PDB file of C-alpha atoms (C1' of nucleotides) in Angstrom:
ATOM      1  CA  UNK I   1    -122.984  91.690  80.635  1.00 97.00           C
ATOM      2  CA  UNK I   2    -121.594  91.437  84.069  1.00 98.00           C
ATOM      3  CA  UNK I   3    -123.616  94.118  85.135  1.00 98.00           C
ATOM      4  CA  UNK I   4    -126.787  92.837  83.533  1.00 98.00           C
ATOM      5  CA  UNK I   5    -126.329  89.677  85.653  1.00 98.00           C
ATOM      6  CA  UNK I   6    -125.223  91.311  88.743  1.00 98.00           C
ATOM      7  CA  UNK I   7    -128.527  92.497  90.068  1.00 98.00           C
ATOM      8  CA  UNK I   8    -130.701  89.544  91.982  1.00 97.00           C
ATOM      9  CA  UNK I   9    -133.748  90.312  90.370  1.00 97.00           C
ATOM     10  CA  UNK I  10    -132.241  89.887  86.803  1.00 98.00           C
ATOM     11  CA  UNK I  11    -130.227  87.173  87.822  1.00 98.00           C
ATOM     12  CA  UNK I  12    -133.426  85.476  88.919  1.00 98.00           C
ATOM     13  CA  UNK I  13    -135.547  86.146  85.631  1.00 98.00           C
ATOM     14  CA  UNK I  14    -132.481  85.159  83.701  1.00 98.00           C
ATOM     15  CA  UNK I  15    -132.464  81.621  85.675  1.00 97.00           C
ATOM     16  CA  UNK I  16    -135.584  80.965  85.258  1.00 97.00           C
ATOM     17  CA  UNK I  17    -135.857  81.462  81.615  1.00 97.00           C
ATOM     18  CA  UNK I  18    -132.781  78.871  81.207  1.00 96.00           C
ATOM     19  CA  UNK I  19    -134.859  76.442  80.435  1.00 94.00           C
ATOM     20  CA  UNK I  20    -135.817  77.349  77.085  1.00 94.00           C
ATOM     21  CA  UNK I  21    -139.330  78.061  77.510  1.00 95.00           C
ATOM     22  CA  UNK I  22    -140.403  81.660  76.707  1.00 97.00           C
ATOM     23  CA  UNK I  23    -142.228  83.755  79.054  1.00 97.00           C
ATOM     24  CA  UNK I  24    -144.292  87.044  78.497  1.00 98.00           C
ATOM     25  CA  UNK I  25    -143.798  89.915  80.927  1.00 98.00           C
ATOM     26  CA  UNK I  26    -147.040  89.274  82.623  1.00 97.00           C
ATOM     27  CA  UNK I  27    -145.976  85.929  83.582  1.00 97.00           C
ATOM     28  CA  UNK I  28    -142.577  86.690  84.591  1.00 97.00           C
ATOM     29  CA  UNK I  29    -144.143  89.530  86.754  1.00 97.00           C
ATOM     30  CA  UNK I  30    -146.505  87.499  88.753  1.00 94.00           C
ATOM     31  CA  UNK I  31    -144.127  85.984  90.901  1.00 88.00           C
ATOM     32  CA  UNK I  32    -141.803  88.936  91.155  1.00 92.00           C
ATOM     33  CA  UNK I  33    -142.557  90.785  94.059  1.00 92.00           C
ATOM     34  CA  UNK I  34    -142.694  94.201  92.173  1.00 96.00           C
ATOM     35  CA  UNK I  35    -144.373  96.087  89.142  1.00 97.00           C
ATOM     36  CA  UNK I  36    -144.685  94.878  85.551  1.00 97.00           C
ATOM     37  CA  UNK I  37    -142.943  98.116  84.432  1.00 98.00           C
ATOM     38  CA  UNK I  38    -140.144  97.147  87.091  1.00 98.00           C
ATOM     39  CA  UNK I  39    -139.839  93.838  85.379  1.00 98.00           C
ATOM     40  CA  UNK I  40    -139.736  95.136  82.417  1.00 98.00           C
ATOM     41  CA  UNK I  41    -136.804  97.061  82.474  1.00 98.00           C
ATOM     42  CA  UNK I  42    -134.717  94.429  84.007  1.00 98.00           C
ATOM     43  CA  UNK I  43    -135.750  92.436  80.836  1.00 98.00           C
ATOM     44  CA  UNK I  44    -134.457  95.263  78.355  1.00 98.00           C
ATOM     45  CA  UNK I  45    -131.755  95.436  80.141  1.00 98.00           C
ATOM     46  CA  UNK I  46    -130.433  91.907  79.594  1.00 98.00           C
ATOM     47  CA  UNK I  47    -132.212  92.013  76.210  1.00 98.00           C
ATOM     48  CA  UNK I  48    -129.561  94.483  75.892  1.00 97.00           C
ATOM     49  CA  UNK I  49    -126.832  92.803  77.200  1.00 98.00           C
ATOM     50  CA  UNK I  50    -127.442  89.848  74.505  1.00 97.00           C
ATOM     51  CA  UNK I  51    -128.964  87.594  77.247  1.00 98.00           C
ATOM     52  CA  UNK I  52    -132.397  87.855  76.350  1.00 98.00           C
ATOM     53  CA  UNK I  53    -134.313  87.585  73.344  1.00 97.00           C
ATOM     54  CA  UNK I  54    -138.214  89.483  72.727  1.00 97.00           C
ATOM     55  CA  UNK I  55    -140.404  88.916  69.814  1.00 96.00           C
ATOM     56  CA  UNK I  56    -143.809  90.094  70.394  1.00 96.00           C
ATOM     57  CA  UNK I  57    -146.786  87.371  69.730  1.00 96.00           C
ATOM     58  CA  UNK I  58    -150.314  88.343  69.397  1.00 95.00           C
ATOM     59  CA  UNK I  59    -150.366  91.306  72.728  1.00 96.00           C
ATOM     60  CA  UNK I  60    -148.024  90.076  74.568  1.00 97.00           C
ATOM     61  CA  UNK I  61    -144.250  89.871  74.173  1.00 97.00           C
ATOM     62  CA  UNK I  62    -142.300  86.928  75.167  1.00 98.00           C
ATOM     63  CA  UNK I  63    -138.847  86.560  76.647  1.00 98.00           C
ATOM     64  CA  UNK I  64    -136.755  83.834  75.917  1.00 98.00           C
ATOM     65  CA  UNK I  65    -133.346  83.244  76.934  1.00 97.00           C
ATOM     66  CA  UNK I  66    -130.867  83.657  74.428  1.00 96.00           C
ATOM     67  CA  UNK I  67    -127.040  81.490  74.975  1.00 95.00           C
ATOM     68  CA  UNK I  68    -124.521  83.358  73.117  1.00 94.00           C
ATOM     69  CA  UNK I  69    -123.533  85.843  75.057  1.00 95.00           C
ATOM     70  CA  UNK I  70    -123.226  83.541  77.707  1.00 94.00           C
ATOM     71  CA  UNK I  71    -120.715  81.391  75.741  1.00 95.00           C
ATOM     72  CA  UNK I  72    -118.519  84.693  75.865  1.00 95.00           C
ATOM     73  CA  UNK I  73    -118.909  85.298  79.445  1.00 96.00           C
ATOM     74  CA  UNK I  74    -117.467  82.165  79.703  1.00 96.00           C
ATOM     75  CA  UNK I  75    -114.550  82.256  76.947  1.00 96.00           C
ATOM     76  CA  UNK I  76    -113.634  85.860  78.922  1.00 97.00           C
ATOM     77  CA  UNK I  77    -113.685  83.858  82.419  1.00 97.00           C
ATOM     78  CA  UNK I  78    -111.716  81.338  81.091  1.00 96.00           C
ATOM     79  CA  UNK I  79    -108.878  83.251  79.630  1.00 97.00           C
ATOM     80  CA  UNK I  80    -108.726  85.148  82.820  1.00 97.00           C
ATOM     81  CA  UNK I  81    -108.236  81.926  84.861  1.00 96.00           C
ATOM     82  CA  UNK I  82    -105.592  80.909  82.033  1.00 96.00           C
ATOM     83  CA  UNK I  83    -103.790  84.067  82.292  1.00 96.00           C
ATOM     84  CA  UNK I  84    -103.835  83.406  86.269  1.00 95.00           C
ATOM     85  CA  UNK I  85    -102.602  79.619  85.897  1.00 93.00           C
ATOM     86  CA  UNK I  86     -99.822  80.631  82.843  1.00 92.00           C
ATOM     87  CA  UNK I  87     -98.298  83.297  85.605  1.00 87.00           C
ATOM     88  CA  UNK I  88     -98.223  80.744  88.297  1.00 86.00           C
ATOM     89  CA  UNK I  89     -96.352  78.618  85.933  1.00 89.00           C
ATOM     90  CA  UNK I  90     -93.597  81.021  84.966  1.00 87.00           C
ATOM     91  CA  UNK I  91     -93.284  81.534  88.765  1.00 78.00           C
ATOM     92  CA  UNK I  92     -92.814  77.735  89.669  1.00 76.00           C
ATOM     93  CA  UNK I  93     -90.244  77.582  86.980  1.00 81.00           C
ATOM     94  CA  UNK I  94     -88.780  80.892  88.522  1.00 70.00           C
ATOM     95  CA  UNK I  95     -88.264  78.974  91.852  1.00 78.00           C
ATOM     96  CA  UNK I  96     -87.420  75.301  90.757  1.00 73.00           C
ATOM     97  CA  UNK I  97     -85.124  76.480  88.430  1.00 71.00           C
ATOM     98  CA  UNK I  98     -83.457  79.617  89.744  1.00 62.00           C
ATOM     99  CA  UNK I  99     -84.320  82.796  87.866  1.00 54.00           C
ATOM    100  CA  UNK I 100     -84.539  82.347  83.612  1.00 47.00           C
TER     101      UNK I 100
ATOM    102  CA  UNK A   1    -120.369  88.281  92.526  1.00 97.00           C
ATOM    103  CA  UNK A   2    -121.283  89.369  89.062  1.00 98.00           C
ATOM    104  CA  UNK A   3    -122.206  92.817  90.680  1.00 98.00           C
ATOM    105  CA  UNK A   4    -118.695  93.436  91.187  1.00 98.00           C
ATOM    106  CA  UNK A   5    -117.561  92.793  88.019  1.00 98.00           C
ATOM    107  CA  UNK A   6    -119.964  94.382  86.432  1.00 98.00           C
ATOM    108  CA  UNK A   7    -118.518  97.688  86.896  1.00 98.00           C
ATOM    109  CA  UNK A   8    -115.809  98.775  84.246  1.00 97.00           C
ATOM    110  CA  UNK A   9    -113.392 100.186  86.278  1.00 97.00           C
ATOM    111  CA  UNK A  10    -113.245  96.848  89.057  1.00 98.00           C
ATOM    112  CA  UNK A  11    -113.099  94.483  85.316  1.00 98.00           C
ATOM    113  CA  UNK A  12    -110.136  96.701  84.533  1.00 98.00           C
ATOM    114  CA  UNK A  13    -108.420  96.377  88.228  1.00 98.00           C
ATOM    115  CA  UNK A  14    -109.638  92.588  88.524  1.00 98.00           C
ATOM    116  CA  UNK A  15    -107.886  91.911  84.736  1.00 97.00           C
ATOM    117  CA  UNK A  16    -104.864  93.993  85.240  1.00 97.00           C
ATOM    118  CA  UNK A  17    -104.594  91.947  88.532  1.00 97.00           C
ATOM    119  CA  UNK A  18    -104.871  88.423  86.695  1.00 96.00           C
ATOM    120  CA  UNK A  19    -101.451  88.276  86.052  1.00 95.00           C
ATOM    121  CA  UNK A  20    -100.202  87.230  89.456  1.00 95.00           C
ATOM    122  CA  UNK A  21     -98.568  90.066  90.295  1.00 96.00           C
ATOM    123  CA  UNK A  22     -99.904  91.558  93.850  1.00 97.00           C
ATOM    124  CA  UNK A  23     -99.779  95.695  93.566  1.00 98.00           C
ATOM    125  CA  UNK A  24    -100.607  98.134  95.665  1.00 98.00           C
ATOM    126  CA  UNK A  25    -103.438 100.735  96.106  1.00 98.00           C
ATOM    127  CA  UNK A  26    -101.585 103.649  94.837  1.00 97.00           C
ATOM    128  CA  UNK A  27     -99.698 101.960  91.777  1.00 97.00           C
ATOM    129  CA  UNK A  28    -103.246 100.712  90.913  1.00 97.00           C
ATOM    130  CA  UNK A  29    -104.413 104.551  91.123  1.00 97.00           C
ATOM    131  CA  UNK A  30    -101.556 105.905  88.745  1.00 94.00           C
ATOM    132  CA  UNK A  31    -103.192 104.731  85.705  1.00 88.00           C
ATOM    133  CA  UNK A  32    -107.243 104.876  86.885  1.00 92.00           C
ATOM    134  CA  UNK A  33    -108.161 108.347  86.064  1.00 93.00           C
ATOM    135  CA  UNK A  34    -109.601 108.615  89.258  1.00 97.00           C
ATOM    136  CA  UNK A  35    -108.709 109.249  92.798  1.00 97.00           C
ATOM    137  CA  UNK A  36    -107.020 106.685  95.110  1.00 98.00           C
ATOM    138  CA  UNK A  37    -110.248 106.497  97.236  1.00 98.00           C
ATOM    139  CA  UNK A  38    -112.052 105.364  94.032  1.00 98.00           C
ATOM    140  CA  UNK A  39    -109.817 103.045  93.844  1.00 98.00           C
ATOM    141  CA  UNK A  40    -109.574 101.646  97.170  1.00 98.00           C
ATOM    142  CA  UNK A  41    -113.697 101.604  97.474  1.00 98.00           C
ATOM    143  CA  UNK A  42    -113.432  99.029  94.164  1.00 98.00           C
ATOM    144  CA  UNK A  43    -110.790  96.881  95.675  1.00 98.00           C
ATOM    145  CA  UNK A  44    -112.776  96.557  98.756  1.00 98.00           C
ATOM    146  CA  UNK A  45    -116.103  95.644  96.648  1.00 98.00           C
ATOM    147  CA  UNK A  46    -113.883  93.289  94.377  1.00 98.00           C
ATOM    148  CA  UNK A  47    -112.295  91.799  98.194  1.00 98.00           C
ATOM    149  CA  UNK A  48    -115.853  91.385  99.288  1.00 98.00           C
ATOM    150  CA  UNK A  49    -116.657  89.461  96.699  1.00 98.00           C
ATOM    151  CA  UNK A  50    -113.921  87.290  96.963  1.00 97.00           C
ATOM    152  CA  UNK A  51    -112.215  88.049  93.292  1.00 98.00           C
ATOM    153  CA  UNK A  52    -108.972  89.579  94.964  1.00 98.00           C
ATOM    154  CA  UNK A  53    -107.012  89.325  98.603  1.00 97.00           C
ATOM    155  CA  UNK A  54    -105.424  91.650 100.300  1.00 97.00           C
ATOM    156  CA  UNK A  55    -102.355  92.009 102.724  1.00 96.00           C
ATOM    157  CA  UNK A  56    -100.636  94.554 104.121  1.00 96.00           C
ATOM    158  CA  UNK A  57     -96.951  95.130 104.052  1.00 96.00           C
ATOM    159  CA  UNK A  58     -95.188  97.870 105.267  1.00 96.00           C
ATOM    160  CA  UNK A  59     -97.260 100.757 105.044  1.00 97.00           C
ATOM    161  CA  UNK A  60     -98.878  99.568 101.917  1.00 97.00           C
ATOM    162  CA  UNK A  61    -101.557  97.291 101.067  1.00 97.00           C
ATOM    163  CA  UNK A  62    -101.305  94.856  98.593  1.00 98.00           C
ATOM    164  CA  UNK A  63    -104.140  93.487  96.423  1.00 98.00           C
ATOM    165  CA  UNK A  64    -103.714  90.062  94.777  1.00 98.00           C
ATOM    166  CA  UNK A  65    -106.303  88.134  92.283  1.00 97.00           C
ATOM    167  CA  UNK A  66    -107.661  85.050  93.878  1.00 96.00           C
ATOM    168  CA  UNK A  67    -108.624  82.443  91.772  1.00 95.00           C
ATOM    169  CA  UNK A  68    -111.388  80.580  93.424  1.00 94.00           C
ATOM    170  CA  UNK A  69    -114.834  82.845  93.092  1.00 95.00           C
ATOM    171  CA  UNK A  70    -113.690  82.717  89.609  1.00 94.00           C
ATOM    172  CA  UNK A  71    -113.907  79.214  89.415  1.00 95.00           C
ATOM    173  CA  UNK A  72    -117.849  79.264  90.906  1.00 95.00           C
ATOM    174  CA  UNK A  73    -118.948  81.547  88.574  1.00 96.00           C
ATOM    175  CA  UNK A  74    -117.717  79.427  86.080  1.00 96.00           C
ATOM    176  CA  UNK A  75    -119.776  76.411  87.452  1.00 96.00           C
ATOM    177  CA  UNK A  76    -122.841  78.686  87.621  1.00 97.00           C
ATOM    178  CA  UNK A  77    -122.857  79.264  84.300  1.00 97.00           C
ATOM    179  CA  UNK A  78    -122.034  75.891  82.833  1.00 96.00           C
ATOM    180  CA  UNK A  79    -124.796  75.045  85.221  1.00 97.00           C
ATOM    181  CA  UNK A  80    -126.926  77.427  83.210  1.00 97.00           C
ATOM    182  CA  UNK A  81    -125.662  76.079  79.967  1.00 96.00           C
ATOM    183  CA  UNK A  82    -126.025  72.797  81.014  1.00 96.00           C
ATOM    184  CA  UNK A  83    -130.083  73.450  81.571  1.00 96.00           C
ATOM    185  CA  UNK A  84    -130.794  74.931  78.291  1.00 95.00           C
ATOM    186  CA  UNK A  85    -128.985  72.429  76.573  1.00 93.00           C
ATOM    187  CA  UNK A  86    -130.742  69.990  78.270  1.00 92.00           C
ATOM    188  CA  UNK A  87    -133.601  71.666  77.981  1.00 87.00           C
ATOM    189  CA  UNK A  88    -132.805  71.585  74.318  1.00 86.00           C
ATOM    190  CA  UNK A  89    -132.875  68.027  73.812  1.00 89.00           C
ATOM    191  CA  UNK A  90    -136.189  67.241  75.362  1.00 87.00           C
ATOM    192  CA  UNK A  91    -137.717  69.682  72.901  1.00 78.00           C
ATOM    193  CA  UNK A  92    -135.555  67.854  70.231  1.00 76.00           C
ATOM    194  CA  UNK A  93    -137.009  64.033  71.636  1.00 81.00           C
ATOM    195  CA  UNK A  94    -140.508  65.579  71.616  1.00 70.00           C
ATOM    196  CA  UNK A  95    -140.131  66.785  68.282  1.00 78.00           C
ATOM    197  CA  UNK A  96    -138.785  63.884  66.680  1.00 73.00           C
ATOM    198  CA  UNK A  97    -140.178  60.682  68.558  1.00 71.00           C
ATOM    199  CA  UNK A  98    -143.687  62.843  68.523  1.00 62.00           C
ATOM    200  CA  UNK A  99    -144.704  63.585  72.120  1.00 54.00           C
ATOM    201  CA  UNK A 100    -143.649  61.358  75.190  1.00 47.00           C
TER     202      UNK A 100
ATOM    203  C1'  DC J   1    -169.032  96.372  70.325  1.00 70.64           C
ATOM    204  C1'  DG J   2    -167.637  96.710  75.279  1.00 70.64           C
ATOM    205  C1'  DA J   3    -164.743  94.723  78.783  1.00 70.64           C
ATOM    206  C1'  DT J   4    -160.531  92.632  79.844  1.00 70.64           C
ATOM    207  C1'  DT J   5    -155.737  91.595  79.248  1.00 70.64           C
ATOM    208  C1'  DA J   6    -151.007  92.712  77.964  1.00 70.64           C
ATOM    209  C1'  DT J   7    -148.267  96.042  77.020  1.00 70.64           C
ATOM    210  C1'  DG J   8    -145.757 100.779  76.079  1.00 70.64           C
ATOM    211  C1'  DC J   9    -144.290 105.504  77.223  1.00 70.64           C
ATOM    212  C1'  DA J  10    -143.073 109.256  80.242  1.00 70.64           C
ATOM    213  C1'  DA J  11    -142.481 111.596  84.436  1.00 70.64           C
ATOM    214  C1'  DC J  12    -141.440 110.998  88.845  1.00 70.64           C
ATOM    215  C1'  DT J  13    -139.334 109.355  93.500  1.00 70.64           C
ATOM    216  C1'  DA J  14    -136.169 106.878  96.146  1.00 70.64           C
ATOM    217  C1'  DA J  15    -132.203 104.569  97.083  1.00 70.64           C
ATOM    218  C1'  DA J  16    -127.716 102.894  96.022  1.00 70.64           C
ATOM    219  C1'  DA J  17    -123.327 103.393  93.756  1.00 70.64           C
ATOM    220  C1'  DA J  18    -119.452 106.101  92.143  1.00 70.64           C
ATOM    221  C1'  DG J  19    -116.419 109.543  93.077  1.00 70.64           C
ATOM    222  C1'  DT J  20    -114.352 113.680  95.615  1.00 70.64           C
ATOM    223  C1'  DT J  21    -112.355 116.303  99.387  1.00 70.64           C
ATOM    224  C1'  DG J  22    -110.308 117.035 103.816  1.00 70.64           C
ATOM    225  C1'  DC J  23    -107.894 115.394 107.457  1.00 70.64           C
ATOM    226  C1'  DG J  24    -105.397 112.188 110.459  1.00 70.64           C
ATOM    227  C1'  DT J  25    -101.995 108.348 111.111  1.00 70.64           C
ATOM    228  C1'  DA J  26     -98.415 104.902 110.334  1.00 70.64           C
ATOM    229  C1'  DT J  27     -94.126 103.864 107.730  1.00 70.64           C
ATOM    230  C1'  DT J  28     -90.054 104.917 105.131  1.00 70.64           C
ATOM    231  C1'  DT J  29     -86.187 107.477 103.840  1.00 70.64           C
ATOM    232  C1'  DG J  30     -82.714 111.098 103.568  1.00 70.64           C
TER     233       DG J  30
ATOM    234  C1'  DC Q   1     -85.939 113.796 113.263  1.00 70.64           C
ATOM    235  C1'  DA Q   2     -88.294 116.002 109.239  1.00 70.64           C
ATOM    236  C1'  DA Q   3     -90.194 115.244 104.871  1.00 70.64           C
ATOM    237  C1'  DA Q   4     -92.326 112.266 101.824  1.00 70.64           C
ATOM    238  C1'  DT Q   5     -95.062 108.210 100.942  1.00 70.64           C
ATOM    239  C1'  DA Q   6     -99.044 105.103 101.458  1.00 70.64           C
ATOM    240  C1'  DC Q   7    -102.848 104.651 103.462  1.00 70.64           C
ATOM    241  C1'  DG Q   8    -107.585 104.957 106.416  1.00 70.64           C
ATOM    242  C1'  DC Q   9    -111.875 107.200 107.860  1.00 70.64           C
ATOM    243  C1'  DA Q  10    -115.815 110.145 107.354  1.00 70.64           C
ATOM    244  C1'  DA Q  11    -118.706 113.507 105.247  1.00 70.64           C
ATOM    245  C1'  DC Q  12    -120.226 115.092 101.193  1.00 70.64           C
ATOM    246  C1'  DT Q  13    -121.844 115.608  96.096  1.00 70.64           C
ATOM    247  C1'  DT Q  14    -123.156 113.571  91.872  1.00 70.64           C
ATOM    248  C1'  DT Q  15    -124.797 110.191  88.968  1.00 70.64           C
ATOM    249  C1'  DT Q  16    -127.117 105.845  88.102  1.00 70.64           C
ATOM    250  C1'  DT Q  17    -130.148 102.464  88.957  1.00 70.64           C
ATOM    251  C1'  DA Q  18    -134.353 100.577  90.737  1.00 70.64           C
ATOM    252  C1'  DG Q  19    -138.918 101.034  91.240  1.00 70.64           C
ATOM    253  C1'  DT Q  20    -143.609 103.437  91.100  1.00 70.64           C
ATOM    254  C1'  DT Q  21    -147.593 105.778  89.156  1.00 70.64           C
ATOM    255  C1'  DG Q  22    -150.629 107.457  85.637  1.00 70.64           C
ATOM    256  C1'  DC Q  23    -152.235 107.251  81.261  1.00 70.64           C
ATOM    257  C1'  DA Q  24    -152.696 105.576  76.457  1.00 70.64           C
ATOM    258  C1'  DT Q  25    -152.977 101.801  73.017  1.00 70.64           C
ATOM    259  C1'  DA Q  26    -153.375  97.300  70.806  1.00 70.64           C
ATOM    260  C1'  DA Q  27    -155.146  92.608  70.891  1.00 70.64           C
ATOM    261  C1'  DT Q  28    -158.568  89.247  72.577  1.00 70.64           C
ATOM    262  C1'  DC Q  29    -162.905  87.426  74.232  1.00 70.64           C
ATOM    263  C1'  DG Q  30    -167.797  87.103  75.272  1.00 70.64           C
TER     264       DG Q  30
END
DNA sequence: CGATTATGCAACTAAAAAGTTGCGTATTTG
DNA sequence: CAAATACGCAACTTTTTAGTTGCATAATCG
């Protein structure tokens, strides 16, 4: 998931798709400066990750963002931080208190 | 940001080092099934990307987890979140109060 | 139906990342 | 001080990732 986010272009599709509105590949290549089948990739890859979802319409198939695994990245940052912020804790106590 | 922990191995090192607990390059190696230069390459990327600090002591250097990138990629994604959701209720208003 | 548009697949190239090896240097420690 | 420890730098190999090109196919439009 990190990794799907972690290159620029992705990043950028992934952005712009955050607001809701589905885009076929065409579209989402136009203003990339690189190849459809360049795009393309980058959007199986966070299709893969869980970011993305694709349902084909008519010839083309659209990409739409997709929240969930978002929501996890999240719930994983956020129990890192708390793990962080617990230990920092324990080691006030350590020093206001003298050892436990 | 993302880039960095986007590879497995720097998630592991980044993780183990969310406890508080500074260690150095070569305790960090004993358990990474891979050489200490591995190693020291991923703290460096993780450093660069402002996820972990290090000092030297002695003739070691120790690597620590540092708390605030964490806290921006948090905002970046709620930021995210926040435009989809939002996103979400105009196409909710639209749908129910027929267009604006 | 013929042309255009939107895409897929596969093979390929190029560039970046991951990891190793060898060697040199500072710092401890017995 | 000599040996062991902890590290840094640089060159190298290997593996992945990013991106391109060429060709084929399905849907759409006049």
């Amino acid at each position: 998931m990190f990794a799907a986010l972690g290159d620029p272009t992705r990043l950028a599709i992934f952005d712009r798709l955050a607001d809701g509105k589905p885009r076929s590949i065409s579209v989402l290549s136009d203003d990339a400066d690189m190849t459809r089948q360049a795009v393309t990739k980058h959007l199986r890859v966070l299709e893969a990750a869980g970011l993305v979802q694709n349902h084909r319409v008519g010839r083309e198939s659209q990409y739409a963002f997709c929240p969930e695994q978002l929501a996890e990245a999240r719930a994983y940052l956020d129990q890192v931080a708390g793990r962080w912020e617990s230990a920092l804790m324990r080691l006030k106590s350590f020093v206001e208190d003298g050892e436990a």
